[in-house]
PDB file of C-alpha atoms in Angstrom:
ATOM      1  CA  MET A 801       2.844  12.503 -21.689  1.00 64.00           C
ATOM      2  CA  THR A 802      -0.521  12.928 -19.951  1.00 85.00           C
ATOM      3  CA  ARG A 803      -2.653  10.307 -21.663  1.00 92.00           C
ATOM      4  CA  TYR A 804      -3.817   8.888 -18.326  1.00 95.00           C
ATOM      5  CA  ALA A 805      -3.742  12.091 -16.286  1.00 94.00           C
ATOM      6  CA  GLY A 806      -6.344  12.020 -13.526  1.00 93.00           C
ATOM      7  CA  THR A 807      -6.686   8.224 -13.751  1.00 96.00           C
ATOM      8  CA  GLU A 808      -6.518   6.151 -10.586  1.00 96.00           C
ATOM      9  CA  ALA A 809      -5.491   2.535 -11.138  1.00 97.00           C
ATOM     10  CA  VAL A 810      -4.697  -0.613  -9.206  1.00 96.00           C
ATOM     11  CA  VAL A 811      -2.263  -3.246 -10.467  1.00 95.00           C
ATOM     12  CA  VAL A 812      -2.301  -6.557  -8.614  1.00 91.00           C
ATOM     13  CA  GLY A 813       0.635  -8.799  -9.472  1.00 79.00           C
ATOM     14  CA  ALA A 814       2.834  -5.818 -10.314  1.00 67.00           C
ATOM     15  CA  ALA A 815       5.992  -7.709  -9.355  1.00 67.00           C
ATOM     16  CA  SER A 816       5.571  -9.782 -12.527  1.00 84.00           C
ATOM     17  CA  ASP A 817       7.052  -8.450 -15.756  1.00 88.00           C
ATOM     18  CA  ILE A 818       3.589  -7.910 -17.259  1.00 91.00           C
ATOM     19  CA  GLY A 819       2.232  -6.149 -14.174  1.00 91.00           C
ATOM     20  CA  LEU A 820       5.289  -3.913 -14.007  1.00 92.00           C
ATOM     21  CA  ALA A 821       4.995  -3.064 -17.713  1.00 94.00           C
ATOM     22  CA  ILE A 822       1.344  -2.056 -17.224  1.00 96.00           C
ATOM     23  CA  ALA A 823       2.235   0.075 -14.210  1.00 95.00           C
ATOM     24  CA  LYS A 824       5.084   1.775 -16.070  1.00 95.00           C
ATOM     25  CA  ARG A 825       2.856   2.787 -18.963  1.00 96.00           C
ATOM     26  CA  LEU A 826       0.212   4.112 -16.584  1.00 97.00           C
ATOM     27  CA  VAL A 827       2.728   6.162 -14.602  1.00 96.00           C
ATOM     28  CA  GLU A 828       4.396   7.483 -17.755  1.00 95.00           C
ATOM     29  CA  GLY A 829       0.947   8.582 -18.937  1.00 96.00           C
ATOM     30  CA  GLY A 830       0.242  10.548 -15.775  1.00 96.00           C
ATOM     31  CA  ALA A 831      -1.857   8.054 -13.792  1.00 96.00           C
ATOM     32  CA  ARG A 832      -1.611   7.424 -10.069  1.00 95.00           C
ATOM     33  CA  VAL A 833      -1.121   3.731  -9.407  1.00 95.00           C
ATOM     34  CA  LEU A 834      -1.548   1.505  -6.373  1.00 95.00           C
ATOM     35  CA  LEU A 835       0.447  -1.708  -6.598  1.00 92.00           C
ATOM     36  CA  SER A 836       0.915  -4.788  -4.470  1.00 89.00           C
ATOM     37  CA  ALA A 837       4.234  -6.498  -3.802  1.00 85.00           C
ATOM     38  CA  GLY A 838       4.943  -9.363  -1.452  1.00 83.00           C
ATOM     39  CA  THR A 839       8.581  -8.909  -0.411  1.00 87.00           C
ATOM     40  CA  PRO A 840      10.769  -5.963   0.658  1.00 87.00           C
ATOM     41  CA  GLN A 841      12.902  -6.571  -2.430  1.00 90.00           C
ATOM     42  CA  GLU A 842       9.851  -6.275  -4.688  1.00 89.00           C
ATOM     43  CA  HIS A 843       8.729  -3.122  -2.859  1.00 88.00           C
ATOM     44  CA  ALA A 844      12.141  -1.522  -3.386  1.00 90.00           C
ATOM     45  CA  ARG A 845      12.279  -2.538  -7.042  1.00 90.00           C
ATOM     46  CA  LEU A 846       8.828  -1.136  -7.833  1.00 91.00           C
ATOM     47  CA  ARG A 847       9.481   2.140  -6.023  1.00 90.00           C
ATOM     48  CA  ARG A 848      12.813   2.509  -7.811  1.00 92.00           C
ATOM     49  CA  GLU A 849      11.369   1.833 -11.263  1.00 92.00           C
ATOM     50  CA  LEU A 850       8.066   3.695 -10.925  1.00 93.00           C
ATOM     51  CA  GLY A 851       8.822   6.711  -8.753  1.00 92.00           C
ATOM     52  CA  PRO A 852       6.478   8.748  -6.537  1.00 92.00           C
ATOM     53  CA  ALA A 853       3.375   8.377  -8.718  1.00 91.00           C
ATOM     54  CA  ALA A 854       3.132   4.744  -7.604  1.00 93.00           C
ATOM     55  CA  GLN A 855       2.203   3.604  -4.118  1.00 93.00           C
ATOM     56  CA  VAL A 856       3.381   0.101  -3.201  1.00 92.00           C
ATOM     57  CA  VAL A 857       1.676  -1.892  -0.437  1.00 92.00           C
ATOM     58  CA  ALA A 858       1.586  -5.490   0.720  1.00 88.00           C
ATOM     59  CA  PRO A 859      -1.007  -7.694  -1.037  1.00 86.00           C
ATOM     60  CA  GLY A 860      -3.137  -7.870   2.100  1.00 86.00           C
ATOM     61  CA  ALA A 861      -3.185  -4.082   2.459  1.00 90.00           C
ATOM     62  CA  VAL A 862      -4.726  -3.210  -0.918  1.00 91.00           C
ATOM     63  CA  ASP A 863      -8.336  -3.262   0.330  1.00 89.00           C
ATOM     64  CA  ALA A 864      -7.540  -1.185   3.397  1.00 90.00           C
ATOM     65  CA  GLN A 865      -5.692   1.406   1.326  1.00 91.00           C
ATOM     66  CA  LEU A 866      -8.556   1.678  -1.150  1.00 92.00           C
ATOM     67  CA  ALA A 867     -11.068   1.992   1.682  1.00 89.00           C
ATOM     68  CA  ARG A 868      -9.166   5.110   2.784  1.00 89.00           C
ATOM     69  CA  ALA A 869      -8.342   6.502  -0.653  1.00 84.00           C
ATOM     70  CA  GLY A 870     -11.670   6.027  -2.417  1.00 86.00           C
ATOM     71  CA  ARG A 871     -12.613   4.514  -5.736  1.00 93.00           C
ATOM     72  CA  VAL A 872     -10.409   3.854  -8.744  1.00 97.00           C
ATOM     73  CA  ASP A 873     -10.970   3.909 -12.508  1.00 98.00           C
ATOM     74  CA  LEU A 874      -9.028   0.822 -13.602  1.00 98.00           C
ATOM     75  CA  VAL A 875      -8.070  -2.546 -12.138  1.00 97.00           C
ATOM     76  CA  PHE A 876      -5.477  -4.888 -13.631  1.00 96.00           C
ATOM     77  CA  ALA A 877      -5.156  -8.230 -11.865  1.00 93.00           C
ATOM     78  CA  ASP A 878      -3.719 -11.679 -12.447  1.00 88.00           C
ATOM     79  CA  THR A 879      -6.550 -13.591 -10.746  1.00 88.00           C
ATOM     80  CA  VAL A 880     -10.326 -13.585 -10.982  1.00 90.00           C
ATOM     81  CA  ALA A 881     -10.555 -13.486  -7.187  1.00 89.00           C
ATOM     82  CA  ALA A 882      -8.533 -10.258  -7.087  1.00 90.00           C
ATOM     83  CA  VAL A 883     -10.798  -8.524  -9.602  1.00 92.00           C
ATOM     84  CA  ARG A 884     -13.903  -9.653  -7.745  1.00 92.00           C
ATOM     85  CA  SER A 885     -12.588  -8.442  -4.387  1.00 92.00           C
ATOM     86  CA  LEU A 886     -11.606  -5.061  -5.819  1.00 94.00           C
ATOM     87  CA  ALA A 887     -14.862  -4.543  -7.745  1.00 95.00           C
ATOM     88  CA  PRO A 888     -16.497  -2.547  -4.895  1.00 95.00           C
ATOM     89  CA  TYR A 889     -13.733   0.053  -5.251  1.00 96.00           C
ATOM     90  CA  LEU A 890     -14.152   0.442  -9.016  1.00 97.00           C
ATOM     91  CA  ARG A 891     -16.034   3.525 -10.116  1.00 97.00           C
ATOM     92  CA  ASP A 892     -19.188   2.925 -12.124  1.00 97.00           C
ATOM     93  CA  GLY A 893     -18.167   2.988 -15.769  1.00 97.00           C
ATOM     94  CA  GLY A 894     -14.649   1.807 -14.950  1.00 97.00           C
ATOM     95  CA  ALA A 895     -12.793  -1.172 -16.363  1.00 98.00           C
ATOM     96  CA  ALA A 896     -10.983  -4.296 -15.214  1.00 97.00           C
ATOM     97  CA  VAL A 897      -8.536  -6.416 -17.182  1.00 97.00           C
ATOM     98  CA  LEU A 898      -7.489  -9.950 -16.286  1.00 94.00           C
ATOM     99  CA  THR A 899      -3.900 -10.889 -17.088  1.00 89.00           C
ATOM    100  CA  VAL A 900      -4.080 -14.591 -16.267  1.00 74.00           C
ATOM    101  CA  PRO A 901      -1.002 -16.622 -17.294  1.00 61.00           C
ATOM    102  CA  ALA A 902      -1.499 -19.268 -19.937  1.00 55.00           C
ATOM    103  CA  PRO A 903      -1.130 -22.975 -19.113  1.00 48.00           C
ATOM    104  CA  ALA A 904       1.937 -24.975 -20.069  1.00 41.00           C
ATOM    105  CA  PRO A 905       2.575 -25.674 -23.778  1.00 48.00           C
ATOM    106  CA  THR A 906       1.555 -28.929 -25.393  1.00 44.00           C
ATOM    107  CA  VAL A 907       2.317 -28.235 -29.048  1.00 43.00           C
ATOM    108  CA  PRO A 908       5.480 -29.295 -30.917  1.00 44.00           C
ATOM    109  CA  GLY A 909       7.611 -26.861 -32.871  1.00 49.00           C
ATOM    110  CA  PRO A 910      10.824 -24.820 -32.841  1.00 54.00           C
ATOM    111  CA  VAL A 911      12.016 -24.270 -29.302  1.00 53.00           C
ATOM    112  CA  ALA A 912      12.858 -20.913 -27.798  1.00 55.00           C
ATOM    113  CA  PRO A 913      15.868 -20.738 -25.510  1.00 49.00           C
ATOM    114  CA  SER A 914      15.163 -20.524 -21.803  1.00 45.00           C
ATOM    115  CA  PRO A 915      14.076 -18.390 -19.995  1.00 46.00           C
ATOM    116  CA  THR A 916      10.509 -17.927 -21.196  1.00 48.00           C
ATOM    117  CA  ALA A 917       6.980 -17.685 -19.947  1.00 54.00           C
ATOM    118  CA  PRO A 918       4.443 -20.431 -20.787  1.00 55.00           C
ATOM    119  CA  CYS A 919       3.465 -20.622 -24.452  1.00 55.00           C
ATOM    120  CA  SER A 920      -0.017 -21.898 -25.244  1.00 44.00           C
ATOM    121  CA  ALA A 921      -3.585 -20.721 -25.776  1.00 41.00           C
ATOM    122  CA  ALA A 922      -5.076 -19.142 -22.657  1.00 43.00           C
ATOM    123  CA  ALA A 923      -8.466 -20.123 -21.237  1.00 47.00           C
ATOM    124  CA  SER A 924      -9.689 -16.957 -19.519  1.00 58.00           C
ATOM    125  CA  THR A 925     -12.799 -16.379 -21.646  1.00 69.00           C
ATOM    126  CA  ASP A 926     -15.235 -17.945 -19.171  1.00 82.00           C
ATOM    127  CA  ALA A 927     -13.832 -15.916 -16.285  1.00 78.00           C
ATOM    128  CA  ALA A 928     -14.093 -12.659 -18.212  1.00 83.00           C
ATOM    129  CA  HIS A 929     -17.662 -13.477 -19.272  1.00 90.00           C
ATOM    130  CA  ALA A 930     -18.727 -14.271 -15.713  1.00 90.00           C
ATOM    131  CA  LEU A 931     -17.212 -11.138 -14.222  1.00 92.00           C
ATOM    132  CA  ALA A 932     -18.533  -8.987 -17.043  1.00 95.00           C
ATOM    133  CA  ALA A 933     -22.048 -10.291 -16.393  1.00 95.00           C
ATOM    134  CA  GLU A 934     -21.702  -9.534 -12.674  1.00 94.00           C
ATOM    135  CA  LEU A 935     -20.574  -5.933 -13.197  1.00 97.00           C
ATOM    136  CA  VAL A 936     -22.387  -4.854 -16.354  1.00 97.00           C
ATOM    137  CA  GLY A 937     -25.162  -3.243 -14.321  1.00 97.00           C
ATOM    138  CA  ARG A 938     -22.640  -0.687 -13.069  1.00 97.00           C
ATOM    139  CA  GLY A 939     -21.285  -0.026 -16.545  1.00 98.00           C
ATOM    140  CA  ILE A 940     -17.988  -1.696 -15.651  1.00 98.00           C
ATOM    141  CA  ARG A 941     -16.243  -3.486 -18.505  1.00 97.00           C
ATOM    142  CA  VAL A 942     -14.292  -6.677 -17.794  1.00 97.00           C
ATOM    143  CA  ASN A 943     -11.984  -8.192 -20.379  1.00 96.00           C
ATOM    144  CA  ALA A 944      -9.004 -10.537 -20.401  1.00 94.00           C
ATOM    145  CA  VAL A 945      -5.605 -10.544 -22.047  1.00 93.00           C
ATOM    146  CA  ALA A 946      -4.649 -14.102 -23.020  1.00 90.00           C
ATOM    147  CA  ALA A 947      -0.881 -13.759 -23.012  1.00 89.00           C
ATOM    148  CA  SER A 948       1.462 -16.584 -23.867  1.00 86.00           C
ATOM    149  CA  CYS A 949       4.891 -17.032 -25.445  1.00 87.00           C
ATOM    150  CA  ILE A 950       6.099 -14.000 -23.471  1.00 88.00           C
ATOM    151  CA  ALA A 951       9.756 -13.759 -22.495  1.00 86.00           C
ATOM    152  CA  ALA A 952      10.238 -13.887 -18.723  1.00 72.00           C
ATOM    153  CA  PRO A 953      13.126 -13.948 -16.223  1.00 65.00           C
ATOM    154  CA  SER A 954      12.676 -17.637 -15.445  1.00 59.00           C
ATOM    155  CA  GLY A 955      11.173 -20.655 -17.097  1.00 57.00           C
ATOM    156  CA  THR A 956      11.964 -23.495 -19.451  1.00 59.00           C
ATOM    157  CA  ALA A 957      12.396 -23.823 -23.207  1.00 64.00           C
ATOM    158  CA  VAL A 958       9.058 -23.704 -25.032  1.00 68.00           C
ATOM    159  CA  PRO A 959       7.781 -23.945 -28.618  1.00 75.00           C
ATOM    160  CA  LEU A 960       7.777 -20.698 -30.548  1.00 86.00           C
ATOM    161  CA  PRO A 961       4.481 -19.331 -31.928  1.00 89.00           C
ATOM    162  CA  PRO A 962       3.881 -18.776 -35.668  1.00 91.00           C
ATOM    163  CA  LEU A 963       5.440 -15.290 -35.539  1.00 91.00           C
ATOM    164  CA  GLY A 964       8.714 -17.053 -34.767  1.00 91.00           C
ATOM    165  CA  ARG A 965       9.714 -15.104 -31.665  1.00 91.00           C
ATOM    166  CA  LEU A 966       8.762 -14.543 -28.066  1.00 91.00           C
ATOM    167  CA  GLY A 967       6.698 -11.540 -27.137  1.00 91.00           C
ATOM    168  CA  ALA A 968       7.623  -8.821 -24.658  1.00 92.00           C
ATOM    169  CA  ALA A 969       5.811  -7.873 -21.462  1.00 92.00           C
ATOM    170  CA  ASP A 970       5.313  -4.368 -22.866  1.00 95.00           C
ATOM    171  CA  GLU A 971       3.374  -5.828 -25.802  1.00 96.00           C
ATOM    172  CA  VAL A 972       0.965  -7.415 -23.321  1.00 95.00           C
ATOM    173  CA  ALA A 973       0.753  -4.136 -21.396  1.00 96.00           C
ATOM    174  CA  ARG A 974      -0.264  -2.231 -24.526  1.00 97.00           C
ATOM    175  CA  ALA A 975      -3.020  -4.776 -25.219  1.00 97.00           C
ATOM    176  CA  ALA A 976      -4.269  -4.584 -21.615  1.00 97.00           C
ATOM    177  CA  LEU A 977      -4.370  -0.797 -21.688  1.00 98.00           C
ATOM    178  CA  PHE A 978      -6.221  -0.857 -25.008  1.00 98.00           C
ATOM    179  CA  LEU A 979      -8.933  -3.008 -23.447  1.00 97.00           C
ATOM    180  CA  ALA A 980      -9.069  -0.817 -20.344  1.00 98.00           C
ATOM    181  CA  THR A 981      -9.114   2.627 -21.924  1.00 97.00           C
ATOM    182  CA  GLU A 982      -9.954   2.439 -25.628  1.00 97.00           C
ATOM    183  CA  ALA A 983     -12.226  -0.566 -26.177  1.00 97.00           C
ATOM    184  CA  THR A 984     -15.142   1.279 -24.606  1.00 97.00           C
ATOM    185  CA  PHE A 985     -17.872  -0.886 -26.180  1.00 97.00           C
ATOM    186  CA  THR A 986     -16.213  -4.211 -25.399  1.00 97.00           C
ATOM    187  CA  THR A 987     -16.805  -6.409 -22.367  1.00 96.00           C
ATOM    188  CA  GLY A 988     -16.454 -10.115 -21.635  1.00 94.00           C
ATOM    189  CA  ALA A 989     -13.817 -10.484 -24.355  1.00 93.00           C
ATOM    190  CA  ARG A 990     -10.489 -12.309 -24.471  1.00 91.00           C
ATOM    191  CA  LEU A 991      -7.698 -10.730 -26.518  1.00 92.00           C
ATOM    192  CA  PRO A 992      -4.953 -13.207 -27.490  1.00 91.00           C
ATOM    193  CA  VAL A 993      -1.414 -11.846 -27.274  1.00 92.00           C
ATOM    194  CA  ASP A 994       0.360 -15.022 -28.312  1.00 89.00           C
ATOM    195  CA  GLY A 995       2.181 -14.543 -31.588  1.00 92.00           C
ATOM    196  CA  GLY A 996      -0.558 -16.363 -33.485  1.00 90.00           C
ATOM    197  CA  LEU A 997      -0.395 -19.545 -31.423  1.00 85.00           C
ATOM    198  CA  GLY A 998      -4.151 -19.625 -30.900  1.00 77.00           C
ATOM    199  CA  HIS A 999      -4.690 -19.749 -34.645  1.00 72.00           C
ATOM    200  CA  ALA A1000      -1.906 -22.204 -35.474  1.00 62.00           C
TER     201      ALA A1000
END
């Protein structure tokens, strides 16, 4: 599969299930990916799961590596600060996607067994709008995936969304890659990936 052949991408927060799922899809599609991981165990895990097409560095080394390697086409990050700091390395016409975790749940309902990720409506719209406004002059699109009710390795029992099940990290990855590579006339948007919770 060569869907992303020739694409250079950065994934910040790749040690999370969602970040790893994004990186896997990019690598499987032929992209070259730079990832950050904070511990030797995370480094080993990412290298083992992603192979030679992925380069894993410490979080503090991402900027230095990009300064040597040149610009990239796509940035996926779990914080606004990370996207902003990496913006100088994004090619004009590139794309960035925020994957900010949702806050803790406050709604009643059927409870999913632990472990799970937080399950509630995300509030990343303002951040995506602000970053999109900053970078629109360079043709860079900035959007956000509002993921919640996603199964995770650790967490507590949470209410289920209207779809009646927890989502998978790969479902969030597919949404993030859609925003990055296919939604070419979309910027400043928030795409809920929450099993319908935001419309409950």
